[in-house]
């Protein structure tokens, strides 16, 4: 669930976040209406707590994946919810790119698209990796919450075999597993980001 959700939300969020950056007024594809529309949608969805979001998108789940319970339904919901968080992280990472680099590319006659893809995205890669690491940790948290609706994973394991059977050892095993996953993800993300930033 976590890996698939990270990949799907990462792709969707990258597209949305890049669009937010590019359409900012005065930027490469400055368009106040498009920027405002995408920003409104992202801000509309992003603050909704995941458990409430799960309930709210039940009709959409039925329309797309034909079920509202199980791993498939939860993966769909996590991917959708995380995509909007990714969008903001991508936007913030790209905004931090030195404007002088963009202006230098413009000065040598590079097209707007080549600047966006060949200059801005590579320059923002380090912060992007750290941002995606943060999102991965959030997604692991969402997969645990998914146990409430039979989504599988460590959350359901802890609830079904731990809490409901009063076996707290099972709960602590699930907690330990989540901590290990998060720590490994954070260490790998930090190392990868450092390697990119040194280049």
mmCIF file of N, CA and C in Angstrom, residues 9-66:
data_model
loop_
_atom_site.group_PDB
_atom_site.id
_atom_site.type_symbol
_atom_site.label_atom_id
_atom_site.label_comp_id
_atom_site.label_asym_id
_atom_site.label_seq_id
_atom_site.Cartn_x
_atom_site.Cartn_y
_atom_site.Cartn_z
ATOM 1 N N UNK A 9 0.766 8.829 -5.974
ATOM 2 C CA UNK A 9 0.604 10.198 -5.471
ATOM 3 C C UNK A 9 1.797 11.056 -5.863
ATOM 4 N N UNK A 10 2.981 10.427 -5.948
ATOM 5 C CA UNK A 10 4.182 11.165 -6.347
ATOM 6 C C UNK A 10 4.087 11.695 -7.754
ATOM 7 N N UNK A 11 3.564 10.883 -8.663
ATOM 8 C CA UNK A 11 3.416 11.309 -10.060
ATOM 9 C C UNK A 11 2.349 12.392 -10.191
ATOM 10 N N UNK A 12 1.182 12.144 -9.584
ATOM 11 C CA UNK A 12 0.091 13.131 -9.662
ATOM 12 C C UNK A 12 0.500 14.435 -8.985
ATOM 13 N N UNK A 13 1.089 14.307 -7.791
ATOM 14 C CA UNK A 13 1.503 15.492 -7.042
ATOM 15 C C UNK A 13 2.595 16.271 -7.742
ATOM 16 N N UNK A 14 3.512 15.559 -8.421
ATOM 17 C CA UNK A 14 4.569 16.240 -9.166
ATOM 18 C C UNK A 14 3.973 17.080 -10.292
ATOM 19 N N UNK A 15 2.982 16.518 -10.976
ATOM 20 C CA UNK A 15 2.325 17.254 -12.062
ATOM 21 C C UNK A 15 1.591 18.484 -11.527
ATOM 22 N N UNK A 16 0.848 18.301 -10.445
ATOM 23 C CA UNK A 16 0.100 19.421 -9.862
ATOM 24 C C UNK A 16 1.038 20.487 -9.300
ATOM 25 N N UNK A 17 2.060 20.042 -8.569
ATOM 26 C CA UNK A 17 3.000 20.982 -7.965
ATOM 27 C C UNK A 17 3.797 21.757 -8.991
ATOM 28 N N UNK A 18 4.202 21.077 -10.062
ATOM 29 C CA UNK A 18 4.927 21.749 -11.134
ATOM 30 C C UNK A 18 4.038 22.768 -11.825
ATOM 31 N N UNK A 19 2.757 22.388 -11.998
ATOM 32 C CA UNK A 19 1.795 23.325 -12.593
ATOM 33 C C UNK A 19 1.593 24.543 -11.694
ATOM 34 N N UNK A 20 1.539 24.320 -10.384
ATOM 35 C CA UNK A 20 1.410 25.441 -9.444
ATOM 36 C C UNK A 20 2.603 26.388 -9.552
ATOM 37 N N UNK A 21 3.799 25.799 -9.604
ATOM 38 C CA UNK A 21 5.005 26.622 -9.727
ATOM 39 C C UNK A 21 5.010 27.390 -11.046
ATOM 40 N N UNK A 22 4.752 26.682 -12.139
ATOM 41 C CA UNK A 22 4.884 27.279 -13.467
ATOM 42 C C UNK A 22 3.841 28.359 -13.741
ATOM 43 N N UNK A 23 2.621 28.203 -13.171
ATOM 44 C CA UNK A 23 1.550 29.162 -13.461
ATOM 45 C C UNK A 23 1.456 30.300 -12.454
ATOM 46 N N UNK A 24 2.379 30.332 -11.503
ATOM 47 C CA UNK A 24 2.402 31.478 -10.580
ATOM 48 C C UNK A 24 2.489 32.772 -11.389
ATOM 49 N N UNK A 25 1.750 33.796 -11.004
ATOM 50 C CA UNK A 25 1.833 35.067 -11.733
ATOM 51 C C UNK A 25 3.271 35.551 -11.847
ATOM 52 N N UNK A 26 3.698 35.847 -13.074
ATOM 53 C CA UNK A 26 5.053 36.307 -13.318
ATOM 54 C C UNK A 26 6.056 35.203 -13.548
ATOM 55 N N UNK A 27 5.604 33.951 -13.448
ATOM 56 C CA UNK A 27 6.533 32.843 -13.641
ATOM 57 C C UNK A 27 6.509 32.378 -15.100
ATOM 58 N N UNK A 28 7.097 31.208 -15.366
ATOM 59 C CA UNK A 28 7.297 30.736 -16.735
ATOM 60 C C UNK A 28 6.004 30.701 -17.550
ATOM 61 N N UNK A 29 4.950 30.149 -16.965
ATOM 62 C CA UNK A 29 3.652 30.081 -17.645
ATOM 63 C C UNK A 29 2.608 30.830 -16.819
ATOM 64 N N UNK A 30 2.972 31.980 -16.322
ATOM 65 C CA UNK A 30 2.116 32.731 -15.415
ATOM 66 C C UNK A 30 0.668 32.845 -15.878
ATOM 67 N N UNK A 31 -0.249 32.334 -15.052
ATOM 68 C CA UNK A 31 -1.680 32.388 -15.357
ATOM 69 C C UNK A 31 -2.428 32.417 -14.037
ATOM 70 N N UNK A 32 -2.920 33.588 -13.683
ATOM 71 C CA UNK A 32 -3.548 33.775 -12.373
ATOM 72 C C UNK A 32 -4.751 32.854 -12.165
ATOM 73 N N UNK A 33 -5.552 32.651 -13.216
ATOM 74 C CA UNK A 33 -6.755 31.832 -13.085
ATOM 75 C C UNK A 33 -6.407 30.367 -12.829
ATOM 76 N N UNK A 34 -5.504 29.817 -13.645
ATOM 77 C CA UNK A 34 -5.108 28.404 -13.492
ATOM 78 C C UNK A 34 -4.430 28.189 -12.149
ATOM 79 N N UNK A 35 -3.538 29.112 -11.786
ATOM 80 C CA UNK A 35 -2.846 29.012 -10.498
ATOM 81 C C UNK A 35 -3.850 29.024 -9.344
ATOM 82 N N UNK A 36 -4.812 29.931 -9.417
ATOM 83 C CA UNK A 36 -5.815 30.040 -8.360
ATOM 84 C C UNK A 36 -6.704 28.803 -8.289
ATOM 85 N N UNK A 37 -7.055 28.264 -9.451
ATOM 86 C CA UNK A 37 -7.930 27.090 -9.490
ATOM 87 C C UNK A 37 -7.242 25.862 -8.894
ATOM 88 N N UNK A 38 -5.998 25.605 -9.327
ATOM 89 C CA UNK A 38 -5.264 24.449 -8.799
ATOM 90 C C UNK A 38 -5.007 24.632 -7.300
ATOM 91 N N UNK A 39 -4.620 25.831 -6.925
ATOM 92 C CA UNK A 39 -4.369 26.111 -5.510
ATOM 93 C C UNK A 39 -5.605 25.919 -4.659
ATOM 94 N N UNK A 40 -6.772 26.324 -5.192
ATOM 95 C CA UNK A 40 -8.026 26.163 -4.458
ATOM 96 C C UNK A 40 -8.344 24.691 -4.230
ATOM 97 N N UNK A 41 -8.193 23.871 -5.281
ATOM 98 C CA UNK A 41 -8.483 22.441 -5.168
ATOM 99 C C UNK A 41 -7.529 21.778 -4.170
ATOM 100 N N UNK A 42 -6.240 22.117 -4.259
ATOM 101 C CA UNK A 42 -5.251 21.537 -3.344
ATOM 102 C C UNK A 42 -5.573 21.927 -1.901
ATOM 103 N N UNK A 43 -5.891 23.188 -1.679
ATOM 104 C CA UNK A 43 -6.199 23.656 -0.324
ATOM 105 C C UNK A 43 -7.516 23.112 0.192
ATOM 106 N N UNK A 44 -8.407 22.748 -0.724
ATOM 107 C CA UNK A 44 -9.705 22.194 -0.338
ATOM 108 C C UNK A 44 -9.554 20.788 0.226
ATOM 109 N N UNK A 45 -8.685 19.995 -0.384
ATOM 110 C CA UNK A 45 -8.552 18.577 -0.015
ATOM 111 C C UNK A 45 -7.498 18.354 1.059
ATOM 112 N N UNK A 46 -6.393 19.079 0.978
ATOM 113 C CA UNK A 46 -5.216 18.796 1.811
ATOM 114 C C UNK A 46 -5.487 18.791 3.314
ATOM 115 N N UNK A 47 -6.299 19.707 3.880
ATOM 116 C CA UNK A 47 -6.440 19.714 5.341
ATOM 117 C C UNK A 47 -7.429 18.687 5.903
ATOM 118 N N UNK A 48 -8.118 17.941 5.044
ATOM 119 C CA UNK A 48 -9.121 16.997 5.537
ATOM 120 C C UNK A 48 -8.425 15.807 6.211
ATOM 121 N N UNK A 49 -8.755 15.505 7.476
ATOM 122 C CA UNK A 49 -8.161 14.326 8.137
ATOM 123 C C UNK A 49 -8.451 13.062 7.330
ATOM 124 N N UNK A 50 -7.489 12.148 7.291
ATOM 125 C CA UNK A 50 -7.594 11.002 6.384
ATOM 126 C C UNK A 50 -8.806 10.125 6.677
ATOM 127 N N UNK A 51 -9.130 9.921 7.937
ATOM 128 C CA UNK A 51 -10.278 9.067 8.276
ATOM 129 C C UNK A 51 -11.569 9.671 7.717
ATOM 130 N N UNK A 52 -11.696 10.992 7.809
ATOM 131 C CA UNK A 52 -12.873 11.666 7.259
ATOM 132 C C UNK A 52 -12.836 11.628 5.738
ATOM 133 N N UNK A 53 -11.643 11.787 5.172
ATOM 134 C CA UNK A 53 -11.485 11.725 3.716
ATOM 135 C C UNK A 53 -11.923 10.366 3.185
ATOM 136 N N UNK A 54 -11.580 9.308 3.907
ATOM 137 C CA UNK A 54 -11.987 7.956 3.519
ATOM 138 C C UNK A 54 -13.503 7.850 3.409
ATOM 139 N N UNK A 55 -14.196 8.408 4.388
ATOM 140 C CA UNK A 55 -15.661 8.360 4.366
ATOM 141 C C UNK A 55 -16.228 9.238 3.253
ATOM 142 N N UNK A 56 -15.594 10.385 3.023
ATOM 143 C CA UNK A 56 -16.121 11.360 2.056
ATOM 144 C C UNK A 56 -16.029 10.875 0.617
ATOM 145 N N UNK A 57 -15.016 10.073 0.302
ATOM 146 C CA UNK A 57 -14.842 9.663 -1.098
ATOM 147 C C UNK A 57 -15.432 8.278 -1.383
ATOM 148 N N UNK A 58 -16.288 7.792 -0.498
ATOM 149 C CA UNK A 58 -16.912 6.480 -0.713
ATOM 150 C C UNK A 58 -17.568 6.353 -2.088
ATOM 151 N N UNK A 59 -18.361 7.339 -2.540
ATOM 152 C CA UNK A 59 -18.953 7.208 -3.888
ATOM 153 C C UNK A 59 -17.903 7.140 -4.996
ATOM 154 N N UNK A 60 -16.816 7.891 -4.845
ATOM 155 C CA UNK A 60 -15.750 7.872 -5.848
ATOM 156 C C UNK A 60 -15.045 6.520 -5.858
ATOM 157 N N UNK A 61 -14.826 5.956 -4.676
ATOM 158 C CA UNK A 61 -14.221 4.628 -4.602
ATOM 159 C C UNK A 61 -15.081 3.592 -5.323
ATOM 160 N N UNK A 62 -16.387 3.659 -5.087
ATOM 161 C CA UNK A 62 -17.297 2.716 -5.741
ATOM 162 C C UNK A 62 -17.261 2.881 -7.254
ATOM 163 N N UNK A 63 -17.157 4.114 -7.712
ATOM 164 C CA UNK A 63 -17.161 4.378 -9.151
ATOM 165 C C UNK A 63 -15.867 3.923 -9.814
ATOM 166 N N UNK A 64 -14.745 4.050 -9.111
ATOM 167 C CA UNK A 64 -13.441 3.767 -9.723
ATOM 168 C C UNK A 64 -12.963 2.343 -9.466
ATOM 169 N N UNK A 65 -12.982 1.914 -8.189
ATOM 170 C CA UNK A 65 -12.432 0.593 -7.858
ATOM 171 C C UNK A 65 -13.505 -0.419 -7.445
ATOM 172 N N UNK A 66 -14.766 -0.013 -7.443
ATOM 173 C CA UNK A 66 -15.908 -0.901 -7.193
ATOM 174 C C UNK A 66 -15.982 -1.480 -5.788
#
